[in-house]
CSV table of C-alpha atoms in Angstrom, one decimal:
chain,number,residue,atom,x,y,z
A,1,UNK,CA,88.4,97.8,147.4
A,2,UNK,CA,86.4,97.3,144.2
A,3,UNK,CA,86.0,100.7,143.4
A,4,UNK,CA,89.8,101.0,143.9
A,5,UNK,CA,90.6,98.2,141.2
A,6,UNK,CA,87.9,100.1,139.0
A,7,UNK,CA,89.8,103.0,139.1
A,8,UNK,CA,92.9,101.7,138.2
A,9,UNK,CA,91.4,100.9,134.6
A,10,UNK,CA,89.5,104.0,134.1
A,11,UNK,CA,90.2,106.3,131.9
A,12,UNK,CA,90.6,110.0,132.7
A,13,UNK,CA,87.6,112.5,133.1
A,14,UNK,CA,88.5,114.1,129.3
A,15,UNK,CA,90.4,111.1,127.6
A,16,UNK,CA,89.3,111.1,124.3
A,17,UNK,CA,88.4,107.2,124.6
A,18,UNK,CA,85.6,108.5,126.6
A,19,UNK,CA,84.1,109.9,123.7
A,20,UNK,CA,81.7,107.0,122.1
A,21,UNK,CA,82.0,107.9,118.5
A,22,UNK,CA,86.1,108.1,118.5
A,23,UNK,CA,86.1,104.9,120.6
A,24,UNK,CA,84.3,103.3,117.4
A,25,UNK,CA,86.7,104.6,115.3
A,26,UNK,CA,90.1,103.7,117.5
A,27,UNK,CA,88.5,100.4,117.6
A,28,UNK,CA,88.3,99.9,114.0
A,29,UNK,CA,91.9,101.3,113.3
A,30,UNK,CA,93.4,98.3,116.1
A,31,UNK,CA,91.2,95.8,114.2
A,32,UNK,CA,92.4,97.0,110.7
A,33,UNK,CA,96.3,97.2,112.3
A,34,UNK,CA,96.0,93.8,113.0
A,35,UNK,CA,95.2,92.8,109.5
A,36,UNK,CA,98.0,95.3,107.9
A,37,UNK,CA,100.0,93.1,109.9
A,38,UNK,CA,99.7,90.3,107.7
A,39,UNK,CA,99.2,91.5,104.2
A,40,UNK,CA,103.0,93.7,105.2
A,41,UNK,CA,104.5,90.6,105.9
A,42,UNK,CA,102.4,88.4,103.8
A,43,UNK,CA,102.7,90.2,100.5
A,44,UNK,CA,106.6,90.7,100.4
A,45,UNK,CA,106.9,87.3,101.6
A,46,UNK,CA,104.9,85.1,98.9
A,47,UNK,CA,107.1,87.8,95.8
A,48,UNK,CA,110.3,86.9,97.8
A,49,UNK,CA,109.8,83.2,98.9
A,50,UNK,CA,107.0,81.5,96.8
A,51,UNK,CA,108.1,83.7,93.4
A,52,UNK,CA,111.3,84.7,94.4
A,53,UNK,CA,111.1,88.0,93.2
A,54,UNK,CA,114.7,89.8,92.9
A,55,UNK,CA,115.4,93.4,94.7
A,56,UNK,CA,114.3,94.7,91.3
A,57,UNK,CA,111.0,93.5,91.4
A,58,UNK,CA,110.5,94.2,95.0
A,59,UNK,CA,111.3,97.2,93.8
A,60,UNK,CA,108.8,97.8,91.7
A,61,UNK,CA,106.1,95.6,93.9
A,62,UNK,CA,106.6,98.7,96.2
A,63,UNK,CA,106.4,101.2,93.6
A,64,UNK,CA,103.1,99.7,92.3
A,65,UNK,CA,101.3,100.4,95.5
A,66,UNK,CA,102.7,103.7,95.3
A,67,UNK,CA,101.9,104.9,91.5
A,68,UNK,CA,97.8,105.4,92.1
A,69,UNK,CA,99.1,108.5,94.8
A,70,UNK,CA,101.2,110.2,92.4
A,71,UNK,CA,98.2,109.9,89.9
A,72,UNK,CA,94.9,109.9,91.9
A,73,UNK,CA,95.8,111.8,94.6
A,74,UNK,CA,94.8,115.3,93.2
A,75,UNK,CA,91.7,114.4,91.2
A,76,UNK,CA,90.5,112.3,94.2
A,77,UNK,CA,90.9,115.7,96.1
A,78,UNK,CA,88.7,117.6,94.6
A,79,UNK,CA,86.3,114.9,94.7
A,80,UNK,CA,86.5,114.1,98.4
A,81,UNK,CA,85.5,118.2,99.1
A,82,UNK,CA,82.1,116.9,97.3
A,83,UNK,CA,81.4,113.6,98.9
A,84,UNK,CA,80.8,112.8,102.6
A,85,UNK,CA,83.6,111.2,103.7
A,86,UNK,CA,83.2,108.0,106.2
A,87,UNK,CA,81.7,106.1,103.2
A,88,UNK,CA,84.3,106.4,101.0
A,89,UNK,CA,86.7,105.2,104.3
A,90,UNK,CA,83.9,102.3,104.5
A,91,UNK,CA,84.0,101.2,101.3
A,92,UNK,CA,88.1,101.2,100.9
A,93,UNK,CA,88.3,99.0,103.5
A,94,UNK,CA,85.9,96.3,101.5
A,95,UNK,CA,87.7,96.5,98.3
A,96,UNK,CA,91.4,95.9,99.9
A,97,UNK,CA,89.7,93.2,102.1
A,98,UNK,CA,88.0,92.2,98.0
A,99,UNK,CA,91.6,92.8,97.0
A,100,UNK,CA,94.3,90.6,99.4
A,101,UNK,CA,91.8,87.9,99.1
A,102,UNK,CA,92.5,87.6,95.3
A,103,UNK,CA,96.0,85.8,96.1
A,104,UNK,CA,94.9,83.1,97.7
A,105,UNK,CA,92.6,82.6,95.1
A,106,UNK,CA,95.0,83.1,92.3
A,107,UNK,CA,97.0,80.9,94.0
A,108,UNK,CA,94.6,77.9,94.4
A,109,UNK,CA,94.2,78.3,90.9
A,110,UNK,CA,97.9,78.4,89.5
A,111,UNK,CA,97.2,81.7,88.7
A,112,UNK,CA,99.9,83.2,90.8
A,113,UNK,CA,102.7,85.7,89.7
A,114,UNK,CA,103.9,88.7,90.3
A,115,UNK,CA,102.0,90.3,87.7
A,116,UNK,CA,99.2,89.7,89.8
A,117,UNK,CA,100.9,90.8,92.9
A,118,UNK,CA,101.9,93.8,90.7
A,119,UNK,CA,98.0,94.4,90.4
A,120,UNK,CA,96.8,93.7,94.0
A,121,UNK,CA,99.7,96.6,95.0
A,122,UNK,CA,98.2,99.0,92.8
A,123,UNK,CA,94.5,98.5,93.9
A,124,UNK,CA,95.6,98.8,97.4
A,125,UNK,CA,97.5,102.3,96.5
A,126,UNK,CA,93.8,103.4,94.5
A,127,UNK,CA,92.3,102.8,97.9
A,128,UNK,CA,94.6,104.2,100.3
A,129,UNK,CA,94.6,107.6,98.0
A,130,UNK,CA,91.0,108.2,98.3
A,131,UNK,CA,89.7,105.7,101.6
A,132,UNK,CA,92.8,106.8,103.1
A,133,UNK,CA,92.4,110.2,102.9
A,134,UNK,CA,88.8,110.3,103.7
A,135,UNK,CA,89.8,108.7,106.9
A,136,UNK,CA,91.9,111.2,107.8
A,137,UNK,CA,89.4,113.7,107.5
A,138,UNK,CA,86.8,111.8,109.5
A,139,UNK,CA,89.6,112.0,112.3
A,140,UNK,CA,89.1,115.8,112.0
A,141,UNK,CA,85.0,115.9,111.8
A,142,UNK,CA,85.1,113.8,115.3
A,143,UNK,CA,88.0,115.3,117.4
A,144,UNK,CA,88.6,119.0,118.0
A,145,UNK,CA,91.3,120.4,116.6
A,146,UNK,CA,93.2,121.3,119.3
A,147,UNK,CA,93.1,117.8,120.3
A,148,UNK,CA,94.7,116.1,116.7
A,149,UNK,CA,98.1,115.2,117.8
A,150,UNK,CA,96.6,113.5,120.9
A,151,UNK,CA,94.1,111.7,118.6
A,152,UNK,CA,96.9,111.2,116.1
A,153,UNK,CA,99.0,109.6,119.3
A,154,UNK,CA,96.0,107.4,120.4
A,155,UNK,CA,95.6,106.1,117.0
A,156,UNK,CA,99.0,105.1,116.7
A,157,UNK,CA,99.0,103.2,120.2
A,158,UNK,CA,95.8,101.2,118.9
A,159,UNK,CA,98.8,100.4,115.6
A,160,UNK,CA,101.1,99.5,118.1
A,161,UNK,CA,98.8,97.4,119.8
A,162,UNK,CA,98.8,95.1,116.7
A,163,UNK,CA,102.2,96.1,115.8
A,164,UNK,CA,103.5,93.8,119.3
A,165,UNK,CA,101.2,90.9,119.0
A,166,UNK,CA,100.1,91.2,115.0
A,167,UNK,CA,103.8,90.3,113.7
A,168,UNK,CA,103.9,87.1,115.7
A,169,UNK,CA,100.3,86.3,114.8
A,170,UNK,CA,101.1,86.4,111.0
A,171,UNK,CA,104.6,85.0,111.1
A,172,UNK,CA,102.9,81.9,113.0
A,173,UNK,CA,100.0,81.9,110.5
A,174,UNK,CA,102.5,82.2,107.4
A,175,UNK,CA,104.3,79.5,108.7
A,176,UNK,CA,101.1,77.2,109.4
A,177,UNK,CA,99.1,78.0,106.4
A,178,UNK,CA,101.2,79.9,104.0
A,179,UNK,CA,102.3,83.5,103.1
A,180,UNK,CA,99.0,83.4,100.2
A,181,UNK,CA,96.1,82.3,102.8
A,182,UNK,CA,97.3,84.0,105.4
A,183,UNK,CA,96.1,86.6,103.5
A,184,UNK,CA,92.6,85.5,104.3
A,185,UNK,CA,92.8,86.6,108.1
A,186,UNK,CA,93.2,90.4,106.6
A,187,UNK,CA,90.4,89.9,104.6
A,188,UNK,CA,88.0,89.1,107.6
A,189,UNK,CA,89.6,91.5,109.5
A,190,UNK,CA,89.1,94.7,107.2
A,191,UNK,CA,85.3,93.5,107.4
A,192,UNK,CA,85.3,93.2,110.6
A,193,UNK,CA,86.5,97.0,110.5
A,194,UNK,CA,84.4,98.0,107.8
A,195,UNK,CA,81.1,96.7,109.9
A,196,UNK,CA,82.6,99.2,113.0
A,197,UNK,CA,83.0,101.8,110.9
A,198,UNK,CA,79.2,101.9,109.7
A,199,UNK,CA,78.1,102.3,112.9
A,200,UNK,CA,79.5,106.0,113.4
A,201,UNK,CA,77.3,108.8,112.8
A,202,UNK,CA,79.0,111.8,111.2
A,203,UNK,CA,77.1,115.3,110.9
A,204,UNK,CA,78.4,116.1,107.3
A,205,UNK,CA,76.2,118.1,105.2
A,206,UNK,CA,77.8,118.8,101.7
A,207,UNK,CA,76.1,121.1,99.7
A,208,UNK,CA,77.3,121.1,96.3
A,209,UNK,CA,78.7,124.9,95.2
A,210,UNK,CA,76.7,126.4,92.0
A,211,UNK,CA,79.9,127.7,90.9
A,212,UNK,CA,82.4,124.1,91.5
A,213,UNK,CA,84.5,123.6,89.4
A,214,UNK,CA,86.6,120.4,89.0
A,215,UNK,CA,90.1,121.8,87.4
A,216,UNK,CA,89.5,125.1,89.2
A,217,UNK,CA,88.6,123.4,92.7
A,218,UNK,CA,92.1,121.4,91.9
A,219,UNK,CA,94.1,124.4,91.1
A,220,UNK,CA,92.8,126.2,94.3
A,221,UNK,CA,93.9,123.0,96.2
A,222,UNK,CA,97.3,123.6,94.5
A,223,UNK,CA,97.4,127.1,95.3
A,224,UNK,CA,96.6,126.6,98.8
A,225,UNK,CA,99.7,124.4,99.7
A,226,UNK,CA,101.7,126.5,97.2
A,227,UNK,CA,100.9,130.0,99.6
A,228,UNK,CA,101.7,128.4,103.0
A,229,UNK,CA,105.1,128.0,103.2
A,230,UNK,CA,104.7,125.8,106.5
A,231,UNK,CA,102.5,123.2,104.4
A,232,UNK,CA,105.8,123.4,101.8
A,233,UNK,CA,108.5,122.7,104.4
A,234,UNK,CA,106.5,119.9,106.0
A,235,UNK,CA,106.4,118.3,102.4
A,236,UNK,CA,110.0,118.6,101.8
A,237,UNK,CA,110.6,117.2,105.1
A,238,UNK,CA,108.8,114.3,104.7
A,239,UNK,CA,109.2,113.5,100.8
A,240,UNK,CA,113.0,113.2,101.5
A,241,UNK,CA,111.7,110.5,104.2
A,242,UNK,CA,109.1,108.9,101.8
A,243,UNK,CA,112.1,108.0,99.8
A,244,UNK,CA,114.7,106.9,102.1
A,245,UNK,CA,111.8,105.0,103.7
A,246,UNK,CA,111.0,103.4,100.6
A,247,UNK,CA,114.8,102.5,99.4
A,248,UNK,CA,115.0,100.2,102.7
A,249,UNK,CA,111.7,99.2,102.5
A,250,UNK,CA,111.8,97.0,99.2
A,251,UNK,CA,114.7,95.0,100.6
A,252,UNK,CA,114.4,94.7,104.4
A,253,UNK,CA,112.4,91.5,103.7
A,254,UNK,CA,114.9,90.5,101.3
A,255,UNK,CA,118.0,91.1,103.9
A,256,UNK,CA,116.3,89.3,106.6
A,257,UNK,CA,115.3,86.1,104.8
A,258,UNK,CA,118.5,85.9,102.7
A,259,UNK,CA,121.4,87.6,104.5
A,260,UNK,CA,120.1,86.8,108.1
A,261,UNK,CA,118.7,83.2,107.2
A,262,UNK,CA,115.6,83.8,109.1
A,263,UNK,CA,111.9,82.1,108.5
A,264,UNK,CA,108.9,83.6,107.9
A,265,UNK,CA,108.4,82.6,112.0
A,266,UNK,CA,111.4,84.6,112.8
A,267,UNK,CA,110.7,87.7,110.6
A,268,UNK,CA,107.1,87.7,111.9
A,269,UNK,CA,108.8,88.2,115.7
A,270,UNK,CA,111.5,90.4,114.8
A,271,UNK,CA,108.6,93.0,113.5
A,272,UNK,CA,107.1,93.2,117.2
A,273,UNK,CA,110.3,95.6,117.6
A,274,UNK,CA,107.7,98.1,115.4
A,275,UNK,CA,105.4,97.5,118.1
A,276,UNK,CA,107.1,98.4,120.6
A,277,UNK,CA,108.7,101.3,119.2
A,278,UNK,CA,105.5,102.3,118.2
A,279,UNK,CA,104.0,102.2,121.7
A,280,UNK,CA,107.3,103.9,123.1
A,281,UNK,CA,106.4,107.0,120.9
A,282,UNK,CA,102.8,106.7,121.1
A,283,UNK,CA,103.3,107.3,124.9
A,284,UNK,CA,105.9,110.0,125.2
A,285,UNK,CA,105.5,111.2,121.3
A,286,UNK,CA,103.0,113.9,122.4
A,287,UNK,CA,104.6,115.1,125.4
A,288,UNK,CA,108.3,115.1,123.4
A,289,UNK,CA,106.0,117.5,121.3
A,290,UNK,CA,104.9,119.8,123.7
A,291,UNK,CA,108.4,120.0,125.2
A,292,UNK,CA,110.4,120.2,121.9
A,293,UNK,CA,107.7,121.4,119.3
A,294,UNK,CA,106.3,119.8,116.8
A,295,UNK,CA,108.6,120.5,114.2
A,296,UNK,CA,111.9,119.4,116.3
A,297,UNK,CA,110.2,116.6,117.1
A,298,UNK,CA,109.6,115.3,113.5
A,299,UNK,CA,113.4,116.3,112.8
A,300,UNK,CA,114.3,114.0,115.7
A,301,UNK,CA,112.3,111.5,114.3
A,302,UNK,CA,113.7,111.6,110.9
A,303,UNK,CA,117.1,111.1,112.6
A,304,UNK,CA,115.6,107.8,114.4
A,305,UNK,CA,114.5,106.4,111.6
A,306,UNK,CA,118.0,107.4,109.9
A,307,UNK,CA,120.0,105.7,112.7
A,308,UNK,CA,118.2,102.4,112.9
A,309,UNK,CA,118.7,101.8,108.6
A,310,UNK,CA,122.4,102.7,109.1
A,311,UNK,CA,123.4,100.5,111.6
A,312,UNK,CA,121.7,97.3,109.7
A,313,UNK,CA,123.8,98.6,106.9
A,314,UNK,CA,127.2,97.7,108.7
A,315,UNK,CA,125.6,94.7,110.8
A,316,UNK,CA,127.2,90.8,110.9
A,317,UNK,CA,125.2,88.5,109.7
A,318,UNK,CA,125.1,86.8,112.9
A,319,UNK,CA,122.7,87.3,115.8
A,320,UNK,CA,124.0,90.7,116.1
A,321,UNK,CA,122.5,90.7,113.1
A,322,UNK,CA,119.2,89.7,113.7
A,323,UNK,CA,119.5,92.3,116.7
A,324,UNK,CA,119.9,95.0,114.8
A,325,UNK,CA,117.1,93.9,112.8
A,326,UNK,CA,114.4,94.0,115.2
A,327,UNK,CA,116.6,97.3,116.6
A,328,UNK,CA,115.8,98.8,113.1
A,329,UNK,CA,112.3,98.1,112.8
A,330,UNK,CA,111.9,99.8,116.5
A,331,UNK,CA,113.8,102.9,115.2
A,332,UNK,CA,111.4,103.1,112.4
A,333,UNK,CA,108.4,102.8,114.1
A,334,UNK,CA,110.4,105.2,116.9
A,335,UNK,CA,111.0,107.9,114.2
A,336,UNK,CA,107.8,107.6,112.4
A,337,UNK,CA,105.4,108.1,114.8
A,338,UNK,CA,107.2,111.5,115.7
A,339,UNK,CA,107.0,112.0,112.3
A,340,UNK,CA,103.3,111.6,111.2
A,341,UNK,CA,101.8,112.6,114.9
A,342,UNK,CA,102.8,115.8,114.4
A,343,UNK,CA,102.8,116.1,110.2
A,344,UNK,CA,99.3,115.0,110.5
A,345,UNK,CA,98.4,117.5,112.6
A,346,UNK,CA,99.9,120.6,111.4
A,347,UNK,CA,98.7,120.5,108.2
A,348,UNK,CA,95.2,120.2,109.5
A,349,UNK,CA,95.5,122.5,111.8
A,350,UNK,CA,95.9,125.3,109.6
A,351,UNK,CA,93.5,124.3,106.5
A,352,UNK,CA,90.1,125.3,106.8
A,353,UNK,CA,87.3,122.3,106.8
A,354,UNK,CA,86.1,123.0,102.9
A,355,UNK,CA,90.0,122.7,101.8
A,356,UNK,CA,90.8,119.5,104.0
A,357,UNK,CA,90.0,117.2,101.3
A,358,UNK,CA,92.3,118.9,98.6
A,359,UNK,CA,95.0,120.0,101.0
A,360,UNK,CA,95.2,116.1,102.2
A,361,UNK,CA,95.5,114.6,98.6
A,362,UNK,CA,97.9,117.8,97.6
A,363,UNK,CA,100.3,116.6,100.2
A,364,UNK,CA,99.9,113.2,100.1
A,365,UNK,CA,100.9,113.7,96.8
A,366,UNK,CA,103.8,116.0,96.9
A,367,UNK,CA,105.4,113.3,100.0
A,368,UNK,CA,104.5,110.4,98.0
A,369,UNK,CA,106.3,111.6,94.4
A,370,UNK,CA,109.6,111.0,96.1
A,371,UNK,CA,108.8,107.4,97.3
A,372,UNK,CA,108.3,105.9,94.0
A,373,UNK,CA,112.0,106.6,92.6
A,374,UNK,CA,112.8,106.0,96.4
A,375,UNK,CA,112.1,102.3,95.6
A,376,UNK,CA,113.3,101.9,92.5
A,377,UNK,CA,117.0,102.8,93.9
A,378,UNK,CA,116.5,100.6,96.4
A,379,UNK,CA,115.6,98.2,94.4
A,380,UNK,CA,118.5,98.5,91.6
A,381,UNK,CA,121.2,99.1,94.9
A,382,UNK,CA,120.1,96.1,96.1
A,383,UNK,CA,119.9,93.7,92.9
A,384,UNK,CA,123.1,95.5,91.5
A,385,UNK,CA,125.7,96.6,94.5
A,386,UNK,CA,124.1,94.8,97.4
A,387,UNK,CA,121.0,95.1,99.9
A,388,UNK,CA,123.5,96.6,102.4
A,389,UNK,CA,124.1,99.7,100.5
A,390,UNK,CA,120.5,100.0,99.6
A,391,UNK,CA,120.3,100.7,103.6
A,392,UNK,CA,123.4,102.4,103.7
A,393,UNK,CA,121.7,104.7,101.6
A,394,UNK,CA,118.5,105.3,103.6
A,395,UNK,CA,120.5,105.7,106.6
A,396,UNK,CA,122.7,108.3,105.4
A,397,UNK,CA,120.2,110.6,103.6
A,398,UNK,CA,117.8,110.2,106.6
A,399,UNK,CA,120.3,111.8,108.4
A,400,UNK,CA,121.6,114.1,105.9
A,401,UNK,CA,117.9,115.2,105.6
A,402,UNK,CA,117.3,115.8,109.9
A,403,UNK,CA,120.3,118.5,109.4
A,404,UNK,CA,119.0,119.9,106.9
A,405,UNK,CA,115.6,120.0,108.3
A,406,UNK,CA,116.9,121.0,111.8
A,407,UNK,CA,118.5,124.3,110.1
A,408,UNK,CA,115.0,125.5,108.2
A,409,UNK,CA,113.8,128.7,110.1
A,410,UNK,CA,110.2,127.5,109.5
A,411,UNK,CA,110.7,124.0,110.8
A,412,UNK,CA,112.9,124.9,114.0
A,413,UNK,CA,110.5,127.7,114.6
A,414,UNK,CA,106.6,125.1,115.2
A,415,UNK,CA,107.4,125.2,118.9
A,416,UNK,CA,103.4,124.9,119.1
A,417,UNK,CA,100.3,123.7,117.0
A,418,UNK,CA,98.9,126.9,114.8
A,419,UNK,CA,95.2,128.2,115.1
A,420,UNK,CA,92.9,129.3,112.7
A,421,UNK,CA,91.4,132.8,113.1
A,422,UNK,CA,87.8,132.7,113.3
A,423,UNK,CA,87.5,134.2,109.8
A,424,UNK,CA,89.9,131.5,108.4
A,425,UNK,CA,87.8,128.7,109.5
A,426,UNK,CA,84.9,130.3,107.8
A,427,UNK,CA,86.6,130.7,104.6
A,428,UNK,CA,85.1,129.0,101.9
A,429,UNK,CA,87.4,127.8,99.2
């Protein structure tokens, strides 16, 4: 009877949680998720409710956090092809945990404004262009290749984990201690993560070219991206949803506390709807992408995401309201996990291991160029016509963009993940 139970709760005989060292790392991504948790409600809240920042400065809160991508992301490139990796990732998480700790701080000190917040955005974008990069490539020194959109899946059910229960958690502490030391539990958190992370043993050996180059190693990354016309289309595809992401992003916080009426409590709840979006897709995401292809799939979950920021557009403020709220957060979380399961994968699955690290900035920065301005119209919709059309807005090009998505040959056509040839893996760039 024992061995019965036991069984229930084991894991398959090739589950990739079997595998010690990606167990490690899925356990620090759940432990870092829960503290993203906070600082994404914690952040907008103390700019909307303690400084009561308008939609413009929202606005630019968000665009902040974006800027160090659309500078740093191909310099850090090149630079990531020449370092081993997991350090980097271990380091990033110390200096955002350094980094959200500053409010409180500030705060205790009366140094609080959103200049400062303006600052702690942008060191949290410098870190997620090079950390967050580097961690995506560790994903792909760990797992096999054709295993990434499983891996990619896996790690977003460990987000969705703390997407269900982390939203809750931070509302209540927001409430109890306030938006600025809640930021505190982050901090402990991305240690906690960072002490994980040390323990994994990566076989990287990086041995420096004789004939490296940096503005020739950054122009090769370029070029790279530039000749494969699938790594184009998948940045087009998911630019466009960088920046309708972005226009509702800056004033869903604003929307909820102001046209909705609800407290920091109430928000913190309504986001468990990312949660459990988040685990919905997590668990049927890679099997919709075996059925459908990957690329249908991320036009399907463009069209989510488009859906979900529509229909808060044209909702009372009522409860229906606050139902299509927590509706819209699931869509998003819904869509995007479609999205990025299968974005992340494709594009590694076709770059060679010496051009990860400038193919990843090169399209992290050719997604992220949209977002900025994708804020800032959010933001100036919002302040100057109203934070319904600013989600009117997103809803409507979201879906504007899954058409157009849907009717590229190249995107309809990834009905499975691409190999690389032997020599192609080989190639040294």
């Amino acid at each position: 009877m024992k061995n019965k139970i036991l069984g229930l709760f084991s894991l398959p005989e090739r589950d990739l949680l079997r595998d010690l060292v990606y167990r490690r790392l899925w356990t620090s991504i759940l432990i870092s998720s829960f503290g993203a948790q906070v600082t994404m409600l914690a952040l907008p809240l103390t700019a909307a409710l303690l400084l009561h920042a308008s939609a413009t400065q929202m606005g630019m809160l968000t665009f902040m956090e974006i800027l160090p991508f659309v500078l740093l992301s191909l310099p850090s490139g090149v630079w990531l092809d020449r370092v081993r990796k997991l350090p980097v990732y271990v380091v990033g998480e110390i200096m955002i945990s350094i980094s959200v700790a500053s409010v409180p701080v500030a705060w205790w000190l009366g140094y609080l404004n959103m200049s400062w917040l303006y600052v702690v955005g942008f060191m949290i974008g410098v870190v997620n262009t090079t950390a967050g990069t580097a961690s995506q490539i560790v994903l792909t020194q760990i797992v096999p290749r054709d295993r990434l959109v499983e891996a990619h899946a896996k790690n977003a059910l460990a987000t969705s984990g703390a997407e269900v229960a982390g939203p809750a958690t931070a509302g209540a502490l927001i409430k109890l201690l306030g938006a600025p030391i809640a930021l505190l539990a982050d901090a402990i958190l991305l240690l906690t993560s960072a002490v994980i992370l040390r323990g994994i043993h990566v076989n990287e050996v990086r041995e420096p070219r004789a004939d490296a180059h940096f503005w020739r190693d950054l122009k090769a990354g370029l070029s790279f991206v530039a000749n494969k016309p699938l790594l184009i289309a998948l940045a087009l595809t998911v630019g466009g949803w960088q920046l309708c992401y972005n226009a509702a992003l800056v004033v869903q916080i604003l929307f909820a506390t102001r046209e909705l009426g609800l407290s920091e409590q109430a928000v913190g709840l309504s986001y468990m709807g990312m949660g459990v979006g988040t685990i919905i897709a997590s668990v049927y995401g890679s099997r919709i992408s075996r059925n459908i292809g990957p690329g249908p799939c991320m036009v399907l979950g463009v069209a989510v995401c488009g859906l979900g920021w529509g229909l808060l557009a044209l909702a009372p403020s009522n409860n229906w309201g606050i139902a299509a709220f927590g509706f819209m957060l699931m869509c998003f979380s819904i869509g995007g996990v479609m999205i990025f399961i299968n974005f992340l994968a494709l594009r590694q699955a076709v770059t060679p291991e010496a051009m990860l690290g400038r193919m990843t900035s090169t399209m992290r920065w050719l997604i992220l160029i949209p977002a900025g301005p994708g804020a800032l119209i959010g933001g100036w919709l919002g302040e100057h016509m109203g934070l319904r059309y600013a989600l009117g807005f997103a809803g409507v090009a979201a879906l504007l963009l899954a058409i157009l998505a849907a009717k590229n040959p190249i995107i309809r056509g990834i009905t499975v993940l691409p190999r690389l040839s032997k020599q192609e893996e080989m190639q040294q760039v």
